[in-house]
Amino acid sequence: MEQTQQNNGEPLEPQQAAAKAALLAECARLAAAGITFVAVHFDGYGDDGTTEEVKCYHSDWYASGEHEPVKYDGSHLQEHFEALVPFGYENDCGGFGDVVLDVAARKLTVERNDRFEDYTTTTYEV
């Protein structure tokens, strides 16, 4: 089930606001290099998680794993993207997703997918 929100409704922490500003300030340089999207994928479970390295793309749209990244050193952006990775994505069954910068739109989005366990119980008399 997909839930789409314009924003999460909560103000950004100061570190997140600074990270957002720094990433948006890079848009002109990224666009000049032909970069249309920049993304970081995160994945975790069992109280452990990883954030992949920054990857840059030249494509009409972004979806994790759908396009090959282009050669562009975006390592100086890593810390800023990591500041926007959602807190607690690695807890319990964990979660995964992407922090994505749409360079042309100058928009940052976070897609978080939470895993959960489910079970059903059936009780009957024999």
mmCIF file of N, CA and C in Angstrom:
data_model
loop_
_atom_site.group_PDB
_atom_site.id
_atom_site.type_symbol
_atom_site.label_atom_id
_atom_site.label_comp_id
_atom_site.label_asym_id
_atom_site.label_seq_id
_atom_site.Cartn_x
_atom_site.Cartn_y
_atom_site.Cartn_z
ATOM 1 N N MET A 1 0.843 -1.170 0.000
ATOM 2 C CA MET A 1 0.000 0.000 0.000
ATOM 3 C C MET A 1 0.890 1.236 0.000
ATOM 4 N N GLU A 2 0.659 2.144 -0.920
ATOM 5 C CA GLU A 2 1.466 3.344 -1.028
ATOM 6 C C GLU A 2 0.732 4.521 -0.436
ATOM 7 N N GLN A 3 1.437 5.277 0.388
ATOM 8 C CA GLN A 3 0.892 6.491 0.970
ATOM 9 C C GLN A 3 1.768 7.641 0.501
ATOM 10 N N THR A 4 1.187 8.598 -0.192
ATOM 11 C CA THR A 4 1.941 9.724 -0.704
ATOM 12 C C THR A 4 1.604 10.958 0.104
ATOM 13 N N GLN A 5 2.646 11.657 0.543
ATOM 14 C CA GLN A 5 2.484 12.882 1.296
ATOM 15 C C GLN A 5 3.300 13.973 0.616
ATOM 16 N N GLN A 6 2.855 15.214 0.692
ATOM 17 C CA GLN A 6 3.642 16.333 0.184
ATOM 18 C C GLN A 6 4.848 16.550 1.087
ATOM 19 N N ASN A 7 4.652 16.465 2.391
ATOM 20 C CA ASN A 7 5.746 16.533 3.349
ATOM 21 C C ASN A 7 5.321 15.763 4.585
ATOM 22 N N ASN A 8 6.258 15.551 5.484
ATOM 23 C CA ASN A 8 5.934 14.723 6.634
ATOM 24 C C ASN A 8 5.236 15.501 7.750
ATOM 25 N N GLY A 9 5.019 16.798 7.545
ATOM 26 C CA GLY A 9 4.267 17.580 8.507
ATOM 27 C C GLY A 9 5.050 18.020 9.724
ATOM 28 N N GLU A 10 6.291 17.613 9.842
ATOM 29 C CA GLU A 10 7.102 17.999 10.985
ATOM 30 C C GLU A 10 8.259 18.862 10.520
ATOM 31 N N PRO A 11 8.636 19.861 11.329
ATOM 32 C CA PRO A 11 9.761 20.706 10.932
ATOM 33 C C PRO A 11 11.067 19.900 10.911
ATOM 34 N N LEU A 12 11.966 20.309 10.035
ATOM 35 C CA LEU A 12 13.265 19.647 9.949
ATOM 36 C C LEU A 12 14.120 20.025 11.148
ATOM 37 N N GLU A 13 14.921 19.069 11.592
ATOM 38 C CA GLU A 13 15.929 19.358 12.606
ATOM 39 C C GLU A 13 16.943 20.318 11.982
ATOM 40 N N PRO A 14 17.670 21.104 12.776
ATOM 41 C CA PRO A 14 18.646 22.043 12.213
ATOM 42 C C PRO A 14 19.667 21.378 11.272
ATOM 43 N N GLN A 15 20.140 20.183 11.637
ATOM 44 C CA GLN A 15 21.106 19.478 10.786
ATOM 45 C C GLN A 15 20.465 19.078 9.456
ATOM 46 N N GLN A 16 19.196 18.675 9.493
ATOM 47 C CA GLN A 16 18.492 18.304 8.266
ATOM 48 C C GLN A 16 18.239 19.529 7.389
ATOM 49 N N ALA A 17 17.869 20.637 7.994
ATOM 50 C CA ALA A 17 17.634 21.869 7.236
ATOM 51 C C ALA A 17 18.919 22.332 6.556
ATOM 52 N N ALA A 18 20.035 22.241 7.259
ATOM 53 C CA ALA A 18 21.333 22.616 6.673
ATOM 54 C C ALA A 18 21.697 21.676 5.529
ATOM 55 N N ALA A 19 21.415 20.378 5.691
ATOM 56 C CA ALA A 19 21.700 19.396 4.643
ATOM 57 C C ALA A 19 20.849 19.677 3.409
ATOM 58 N N LYS A 20 19.590 19.978 3.611
ATOM 59 C CA LYS A 20 18.694 20.288 2.488
ATOM 60 C C LYS A 20 19.199 21.517 1.742
ATOM 61 N N ALA A 21 19.547 22.562 2.466
ATOM 62 C CA ALA A 21 20.049 23.786 1.840
ATOM 63 C C ALA A 21 21.329 23.518 1.054
ATOM 64 N N ALA A 22 22.226 22.724 1.609
ATOM 65 C CA ALA A 22 23.485 22.411 0.926
ATOM 66 C C ALA A 22 23.239 21.622 -0.356
ATOM 67 N N LEU A 23 22.302 20.676 -0.312
ATOM 68 C CA LEU A 23 22.000 19.878 -1.505
ATOM 69 C C LEU A 23 21.336 20.735 -2.585
ATOM 70 N N LEU A 24 20.400 21.576 -2.203
ATOM 71 C CA LEU A 24 19.745 22.439 -3.181
ATOM 72 C C LEU A 24 20.724 23.435 -3.799
ATOM 73 N N ALA A 25 21.718 23.853 -3.027
ATOM 74 C CA ALA A 25 22.737 24.773 -3.536
ATOM 75 C C ALA A 25 23.614 24.125 -4.608
ATOM 76 N N GLU A 26 23.643 22.807 -4.661
ATOM 77 C CA GLU A 26 24.451 22.077 -5.644
ATOM 78 C C GLU A 26 23.730 21.874 -6.974
ATOM 79 N N CYS A 27 22.452 22.195 -7.057
ATOM 80 C CA CYS A 27 21.651 21.865 -8.239
ATOM 81 C C CYS A 27 22.207 22.458 -9.529
ATOM 82 N N ALA A 28 22.653 23.707 -9.521
ATOM 83 C CA ALA A 28 23.169 24.324 -10.745
ATOM 84 C C ALA A 28 24.411 23.582 -11.247
ATOM 85 N N ARG A 29 25.305 23.233 -10.340
ATOM 86 C CA ARG A 29 26.520 22.506 -10.733
ATOM 87 C C ARG A 29 26.171 21.105 -11.242
ATOM 88 N N LEU A 30 25.249 20.439 -10.588
ATOM 89 C CA LEU A 30 24.829 19.109 -11.032
ATOM 90 C C LEU A 30 24.165 19.166 -12.403
ATOM 91 N N ALA A 31 23.286 20.132 -12.602
ATOM 92 C CA ALA A 31 22.606 20.277 -13.891
ATOM 93 C C ALA A 31 23.615 20.548 -15.009
ATOM 94 N N ALA A 32 24.611 21.376 -14.732
ATOM 95 C CA ALA A 32 25.639 21.678 -15.734
ATOM 96 C C ALA A 32 26.424 20.431 -16.119
ATOM 97 N N ALA A 33 26.507 19.469 -15.207
ATOM 98 C CA ALA A 33 27.215 18.205 -15.479
ATOM 99 C C ALA A 33 26.291 17.170 -16.114
ATOM 100 N N GLY A 34 25.032 17.539 -16.363
ATOM 101 C CA GLY A 34 24.086 16.623 -16.992
ATOM 102 C C GLY A 34 23.416 15.659 -16.033
ATOM 103 N N ILE A 35 23.503 15.930 -14.746
ATOM 104 C CA ILE A 35 22.900 15.072 -13.725
ATOM 105 C C ILE A 35 21.448 15.507 -13.529
ATOM 106 N N THR A 36 20.531 14.560 -13.570
ATOM 107 C CA THR A 36 19.118 14.878 -13.357
ATOM 108 C C THR A 36 18.614 14.433 -11.990
ATOM 109 N N PHE A 37 19.208 13.357 -11.462
ATOM 110 C CA PHE A 37 18.823 12.857 -10.142
ATOM 111 C C PHE A 37 20.068 12.424 -9.376
ATOM 112 N N VAL A 38 20.032 12.628 -8.070
ATOM 113 C CA VAL A 38 21.075 12.139 -7.170
ATOM 114 C C VAL A 38 20.339 11.401 -6.062
ATOM 115 N N ALA A 39 20.833 10.214 -5.711
ATOM 116 C CA ALA A 39 20.101 9.414 -4.722
ATOM 117 C C ALA A 39 21.036 8.628 -3.818
ATOM 118 N N VAL A 40 20.513 8.336 -2.646
ATOM 119 C CA VAL A 40 21.163 7.442 -1.687
ATOM 120 C C VAL A 40 20.119 6.417 -1.251
ATOM 121 N N HIS A 41 20.486 5.156 -1.321
ATOM 122 C CA HIS A 41 19.600 4.065 -0.900
ATOM 123 C C HIS A 41 20.007 3.638 0.505
ATOM 124 N N PHE A 42 19.017 3.357 1.355
ATOM 125 C CA PHE A 42 19.287 2.862 2.708
ATOM 126 C C PHE A 42 18.492 1.589 2.928
ATOM 127 N N ASP A 43 19.027 0.706 3.780
ATOM 128 C CA ASP A 43 18.370 -0.573 4.053
ATOM 129 C C ASP A 43 18.833 -1.056 5.418
ATOM 130 N N GLY A 44 17.901 -1.548 6.221
ATOM 131 C CA GLY A 44 18.278 -2.033 7.538
ATOM 132 C C GLY A 44 17.240 -2.932 8.155
ATOM 133 N N TYR A 45 17.685 -3.701 9.152
ATOM 134 C CA TYR A 45 16.803 -4.562 9.936
ATOM 135 C C TYR A 45 17.576 -5.054 11.139
ATOM 136 N N GLY A 46 16.860 -5.512 12.145
ATOM 137 C CA GLY A 46 17.498 -6.074 13.335
ATOM 138 C C GLY A 46 18.445 -5.117 14.025
ATOM 139 N N ASP A 47 18.101 -3.844 14.059
ATOM 140 C CA ASP A 47 18.886 -2.805 14.704
ATOM 141 C C ASP A 47 20.228 -2.533 14.025
ATOM 142 N N ASP A 48 20.332 -2.840 12.741
ATOM 143 C CA ASP A 48 21.538 -2.570 11.981
ATOM 144 C C ASP A 48 21.125 -2.087 10.593
ATOM 145 N N GLY A 49 21.855 -1.140 10.054
ATOM 146 C CA GLY A 49 21.488 -0.641 8.738
ATOM 147 C C GLY A 49 22.677 -0.062 7.999
ATOM 148 N N THR A 50 22.517 0.099 6.702
ATOM 149 C CA THR A 50 23.554 0.686 5.869
ATOM 150 C C THR A 50 22.950 1.739 4.951
ATOM 151 N N THR A 51 23.771 2.698 4.632
ATOM 152 C CA THR A 51 23.428 3.715 3.649
ATOM 153 C C THR A 51 24.445 3.586 2.530
ATOM 154 N N GLU A 52 23.969 3.398 1.315
ATOM 155 C CA GLU A 52 24.871 3.241 0.184
ATOM 156 C C GLU A 52 25.497 4.587 -0.186
ATOM 157 N N GLU A 53 26.485 4.535 -1.057
ATOM 158 C CA GLU A 53 27.134 5.763 -1.498
ATOM 159 C C GLU A 53 26.214 6.550 -2.431
ATOM 160 N N VAL A 54 26.469 7.835 -2.528
ATOM 161 C CA VAL A 54 25.711 8.714 -3.406
ATOM 162 C C VAL A 54 25.889 8.258 -4.852
ATOM 163 N N LYS A 55 24.772 8.195 -5.575
ATOM 164 C CA LYS A 55 24.818 7.841 -6.993
ATOM 165 C C LYS A 55 24.092 8.917 -7.788
ATOM 166 N N CYS A 56 24.660 9.243 -8.943
ATOM 167 C CA CYS A 56 24.108 10.277 -9.810
ATOM 168 C C CYS A 56 23.571 9.638 -11.085
ATOM 169 N N TYR A 57 22.498 10.223 -11.597
ATOM 170 C CA TYR A 57 21.815 9.644 -12.754
ATOM 171 C C TYR A 57 21.505 10.716 -13.790
ATOM 172 N N HIS A 58 21.473 10.287 -15.034
ATOM 173 C CA HIS A 58 20.982 11.113 -16.134
ATOM 174 C C HIS A 58 19.838 10.325 -16.759
ATOM 175 N N SER A 59 18.629 10.610 -16.288
ATOM 176 C CA SER A 59 17.443 9.883 -16.748
ATOM 177 C C SER A 59 16.230 10.798 -16.626
ATOM 178 N N ASP A 60 15.150 10.395 -17.257
ATOM 179 C CA ASP A 60 13.919 11.192 -17.213
ATOM 180 C C ASP A 60 13.157 11.028 -15.904
ATOM 181 N N TRP A 61 13.408 9.930 -15.199
ATOM 182 C CA TRP A 61 12.739 9.665 -13.936
ATOM 183 C C TRP A 61 13.657 8.791 -13.091
ATOM 184 N N TYR A 62 13.367 8.719 -11.797
ATOM 185 C CA TYR A 62 14.196 7.915 -10.889
ATOM 186 C C TYR A 62 13.351 6.850 -10.212
ATOM 187 N N ALA A 63 13.887 5.662 -10.197
ATOM 188 C CA ALA A 63 13.377 4.560 -9.379
ATOM 189 C C ALA A 63 14.583 3.702 -9.036
ATOM 190 N N SER A 64 14.692 3.318 -7.792
ATOM 191 C CA SER A 64 15.849 2.553 -7.334
ATOM 192 C C SER A 64 16.073 1.313 -8.186
ATOM 193 N N GLY A 65 17.273 1.183 -8.712
ATOM 194 C CA GLY A 65 17.644 0.008 -9.490
ATOM 195 C C GLY A 65 17.167 0.005 -10.928
ATOM 196 N N GLU A 66 16.491 1.055 -11.364
ATOM 197 C CA GLU A 66 15.941 1.089 -12.718
ATOM 198 C C GLU A 66 16.914 1.644 -13.755
ATOM 199 N N HIS A 67 17.880 2.459 -13.332
ATOM 200 C CA HIS A 67 18.824 3.084 -14.249
ATOM 201 C C HIS A 67 20.247 2.881 -13.748
ATOM 202 N N GLU A 68 21.181 2.895 -14.670
ATOM 203 C CA GLU A 68 22.595 2.815 -14.307
ATOM 204 C C GLU A 68 23.080 4.207 -13.910
ATOM 205 N N PRO A 69 23.838 4.297 -12.825
ATOM 206 C CA PRO A 69 24.378 5.606 -12.450
ATOM 207 C C PRO A 69 25.444 6.051 -13.457
ATOM 208 N N VAL A 70 25.641 7.361 -13.544
ATOM 209 C CA VAL A 70 26.690 7.921 -14.385
ATOM 210 C C VAL A 70 27.922 8.172 -13.527
ATOM 211 N N LYS A 71 29.049 8.308 -14.187
ATOM 212 C CA LYS A 71 30.296 8.588 -13.461
ATOM 213 C C LYS A 71 30.328 10.063 -13.090
ATOM 214 N N TYR A 72 30.172 10.324 -11.818
ATOM 215 C CA TYR A 72 30.247 11.676 -11.272
ATOM 216 C C TYR A 72 30.571 11.513 -9.797
ATOM 217 N N ASP A 73 31.570 12.207 -9.337
ATOM 218 C CA ASP A 73 31.967 12.086 -7.936
ATOM 219 C C ASP A 73 31.049 12.934 -7.062
ATOM 220 N N GLY A 74 30.082 12.290 -6.456
ATOM 221 C CA GLY A 74 29.151 12.968 -5.563
ATOM 222 C C GLY A 74 29.462 12.710 -4.105
ATOM 223 N N SER A 75 30.675 12.245 -3.818
ATOM 224 C CA SER A 75 31.017 11.870 -2.443
ATOM 225 C C SER A 75 30.923 13.051 -1.473
ATOM 226 N N HIS A 76 31.127 14.281 -1.969
ATOM 227 C CA HIS A 76 31.034 15.444 -1.093
ATOM 228 C C HIS A 76 29.596 15.710 -0.634
ATOM 229 N N LEU A 77 28.642 15.004 -1.225
ATOM 230 C CA LEU A 77 27.234 15.158 -0.857
ATOM 231 C C LEU A 77 26.763 14.096 0.143
ATOM 232 N N GLN A 78 27.589 13.085 0.383
ATOM 233 C CA GLN A 78 27.213 11.933 1.203
ATOM 234 C C GLN A 78 26.665 12.338 2.576
ATOM 235 N N GLU A 79 27.401 13.174 3.270
ATOM 236 C CA GLU A 79 27.013 13.569 4.626
ATOM 237 C C GLU A 79 25.648 14.265 4.629
ATOM 238 N N HIS A 80 25.389 15.065 3.611
ATOM 239 C CA HIS A 80 24.115 15.784 3.533
ATOM 240 C C HIS A 80 22.951 14.815 3.306
ATOM 241 N N PHE A 81 23.160 13.848 2.413
ATOM 242 C CA PHE A 81 22.105 12.860 2.173
ATOM 243 C C PHE A 81 21.861 12.014 3.422
ATOM 244 N N GLU A 82 22.927 11.612 4.094
ATOM 245 C CA GLU A 82 22.780 10.776 5.291
ATOM 246 C C GLU A 82 22.012 11.495 6.393
ATOM 247 N N ALA A 83 22.109 12.819 6.439
ATOM 248 C CA ALA A 83 21.363 13.590 7.443
ATOM 249 C C ALA A 83 19.858 13.496 7.201
ATOM 250 N N LEU A 84 19.449 13.167 5.971
ATOM 251 C CA LEU A 84 18.025 13.101 5.628
ATOM 252 C C LEU A 84 17.463 11.679 5.649
ATOM 253 N N VAL A 85 18.329 10.688 5.868
ATOM 254 C CA VAL A 85 17.850 9.306 5.984
ATOM 255 C C VAL A 85 16.995 9.231 7.252
ATOM 256 N N PRO A 86 15.801 8.649 7.169
ATOM 257 C CA PRO A 86 14.892 8.643 8.319
ATOM 258 C C PRO A 86 15.443 7.893 9.529
ATOM 259 N N PHE A 87 15.253 8.486 10.675
ATOM 260 C CA PHE A 87 15.682 7.892 11.930
ATOM 261 C C PHE A 87 14.904 6.607 12.199
ATOM 262 N N GLY A 88 15.589 5.566 12.638
ATOM 263 C CA GLY A 88 14.936 4.333 13.060
ATOM 264 C C GLY A 88 14.594 3.361 11.956
ATOM 265 N N TYR A 89 15.051 3.604 10.730
ATOM 266 C CA TYR A 89 14.717 2.684 9.640
ATOM 267 C C TYR A 89 15.274 1.283 9.857
ATOM 268 N N GLU A 90 16.260 1.159 10.718
ATOM 269 C CA GLU A 90 16.917 -0.126 10.944
ATOM 270 C C GLU A 90 16.318 -0.912 12.108
ATOM 271 N N ASN A 91 15.392 -0.338 12.827
ATOM 272 C CA ASN A 91 14.847 -0.984 14.024
ATOM 273 C C ASN A 91 13.893 -2.131 13.694
ATOM 274 N N ASP A 92 13.900 -3.125 14.558
ATOM 275 C CA ASP A 92 12.996 -4.269 14.474
ATOM 276 C C ASP A 92 13.091 -4.952 13.112
ATOM 277 N N CYS A 93 12.001 -5.071 12.391
ATOM 278 C CA CYS A 93 12.022 -5.713 11.067
ATOM 279 C C CYS A 93 12.684 -4.821 10.030
ATOM 280 N N GLY A 94 12.862 -3.562 10.357
ATOM 281 C CA GLY A 94 13.613 -2.650 9.512
ATOM 282 C C GLY A 94 12.819 -2.016 8.406
ATOM 283 N N GLY A 95 13.562 -1.307 7.583
ATOM 284 C CA GLY A 95 12.973 -0.621 6.458
ATOM 285 C C GLY A 95 14.038 -0.319 5.429
ATOM 286 N N PHE A 96 13.597 0.187 4.307
ATOM 287 C CA PHE A 96 14.514 0.532 3.226
ATOM 288 C C PHE A 96 13.903 1.662 2.421
ATOM 289 N N GLY A 97 14.715 2.294 1.611
ATOM 290 C CA GLY A 97 14.197 3.358 0.767
ATOM 291 C C GLY A 97 15.291 4.199 0.177
ATOM 292 N N ASP A 98 14.895 5.382 -0.281
ATOM 293 C CA ASP A 98 15.812 6.277 -0.970
ATOM 294 C C ASP A 98 15.572 7.718 -0.549
ATOM 295 N N VAL A 99 16.658 8.477 -0.503
ATOM 296 C CA VAL A 99 16.597 9.928 -0.420
ATOM 297 C C VAL A 99 17.014 10.398 -1.809
ATOM 298 N N VAL A 100 16.142 11.165 -2.473
ATOM 299 C CA VAL A 100 16.351 11.513 -3.880
ATOM 300 C C VAL A 100 16.288 13.023 -4.083
ATOM 301 N N LEU A 101 17.291 13.538 -4.791
ATOM 302 C CA LEU A 101 17.302 14.933 -5.206
ATOM 303 C C LEU A 101 16.946 14.995 -6.684
ATOM 304 N N ASP A 102 15.818 15.638 -6.997
ATOM 305 C CA ASP A 102 15.422 15.912 -8.373
ATOM 306 C C ASP A 102 16.067 17.255 -8.712
ATOM 307 N N VAL A 103 17.120 17.211 -9.511
ATOM 308 C CA VAL A 103 17.935 18.396 -9.764
ATOM 309 C C VAL A 103 17.132 19.496 -10.454
ATOM 310 N N ALA A 104 16.404 19.171 -11.515
ATOM 311 C CA ALA A 104 15.659 20.192 -12.261
ATOM 312 C C ALA A 104 14.557 20.824 -11.425
ATOM 313 N N ALA A 105 13.851 20.012 -10.655
ATOM 314 C CA ALA A 105 12.754 20.520 -9.826
ATOM 315 C C ALA A 105 13.251 21.122 -8.513
ATOM 316 N N ARG A 106 14.539 20.910 -8.202
ATOM 317 C CA ARG A 106 15.119 21.361 -6.927
ATOM 318 C C ARG A 106 14.247 20.883 -5.764
ATOM 319 N N LYS A 107 13.998 19.560 -5.779
ATOM 320 C CA LYS A 107 13.108 18.960 -4.786
ATOM 321 C C LYS A 107 13.774 17.712 -4.205
ATOM 322 N N LEU A 108 13.687 17.580 -2.899
ATOM 323 C CA LEU A 108 14.181 16.396 -2.194
ATOM 324 C C LEU A 108 13.002 15.572 -1.714
ATOM 325 N N THR A 109 13.070 14.270 -1.948
ATOM 326 C CA THR A 109 12.036 13.378 -1.445
ATOM 327 C C THR A 109 12.676 12.206 -0.712
ATOM 328 N N VAL A 110 11.959 11.708 0.261
ATOM 329 C CA VAL A 110 12.371 10.520 0.994
ATOM 330 C C VAL A 110 11.279 9.487 0.821
ATOM 331 N N GLU A 111 11.670 8.324 0.320
ATOM 332 C CA GLU A 111 10.728 7.210 0.240
ATOM 333 C C GLU A 111 11.190 6.165 1.235
ATOM 334 N N ARG A 112 10.356 5.896 2.219
ATOM 335 C CA ARG A 112 10.681 4.924 3.268
ATOM 336 C C ARG A 112 9.664 3.797 3.224
ATOM 337 N N ASN A 113 10.165 2.585 3.186
ATOM 338 C CA ASN A 113 9.326 1.389 3.199
ATOM 339 C C ASN A 113 9.638 0.636 4.485
ATOM 340 N N ASP A 114 8.642 0.463 5.337
ATOM 341 C CA ASP A 114 8.835 -0.243 6.601
ATOM 342 C C ASP A 114 8.409 -1.693 6.457
ATOM 343 N N ARG A 115 9.242 -2.582 6.969
ATOM 344 C CA ARG A 115 8.896 -4.004 7.003
ATOM 345 C C ARG A 115 8.169 -4.296 8.314
ATOM 346 N N PHE A 116 7.302 -5.294 8.284
ATOM 347 C CA PHE A 116 6.625 -5.701 9.508
ATOM 348 C C PHE A 116 6.294 -7.178 9.418
ATOM 349 N N GLU A 117 6.151 -7.769 10.580
ATOM 350 C CA GLU A 117 5.734 -9.159 10.643
ATOM 351 C C GLU A 117 4.238 -9.205 10.883
ATOM 352 N N ASP A 118 3.625 -10.210 10.323
ATOM 353 C CA ASP A 118 2.187 -10.364 10.483
ATOM 354 C C ASP A 118 1.903 -11.849 10.696
ATOM 355 N N TYR A 119 0.832 -12.137 11.349
ATOM 356 C CA TYR A 119 0.420 -13.528 11.514
ATOM 357 C C TYR A 119 -1.082 -13.580 11.671
ATOM 358 N N THR A 120 -1.609 -14.740 11.436
ATOM 359 C CA THR A 120 -3.036 -14.953 11.665
ATOM 360 C C THR A 120 -3.183 -16.120 12.634
ATOM 361 N N THR A 121 -4.211 -16.061 13.418
ATOM 362 C CA THR A 121 -4.487 -17.114 14.393
ATOM 363 C C THR A 121 -5.855 -17.708 14.075
ATOM 364 N N THR A 122 -5.891 -19.003 14.054
ATOM 365 C CA THR A 122 -7.155 -19.697 13.856
ATOM 366 C C THR A 122 -7.356 -20.605 15.059
ATOM 367 N N THR A 123 -8.503 -20.484 15.684
ATOM 368 C CA THR A 123 -8.836 -21.334 16.822
ATOM 369 C C THR A 123 -10.129 -22.067 16.484
ATOM 370 N N TYR A 124 -10.084 -23.363 16.685
ATOM 371 C CA TYR A 124 -11.303 -24.124 16.429
ATOM 372 C C TYR A 124 -11.328 -25.354 17.336
ATOM 373 N N GLU A 125 -12.504 -25.811 17.566
ATOM 374 C CA GLU A 125 -12.691 -26.981 18.422
ATOM 375 C C GLU A 125 -12.792 -28.199 17.530
ATOM 376 N N VAL A 126 -12.149 -29.299 17.976
ATOM 377 C CA VAL A 126 -12.225 -30.543 17.216
ATOM 378 C C VAL A 126 -12.924 -31.614 18.000
#
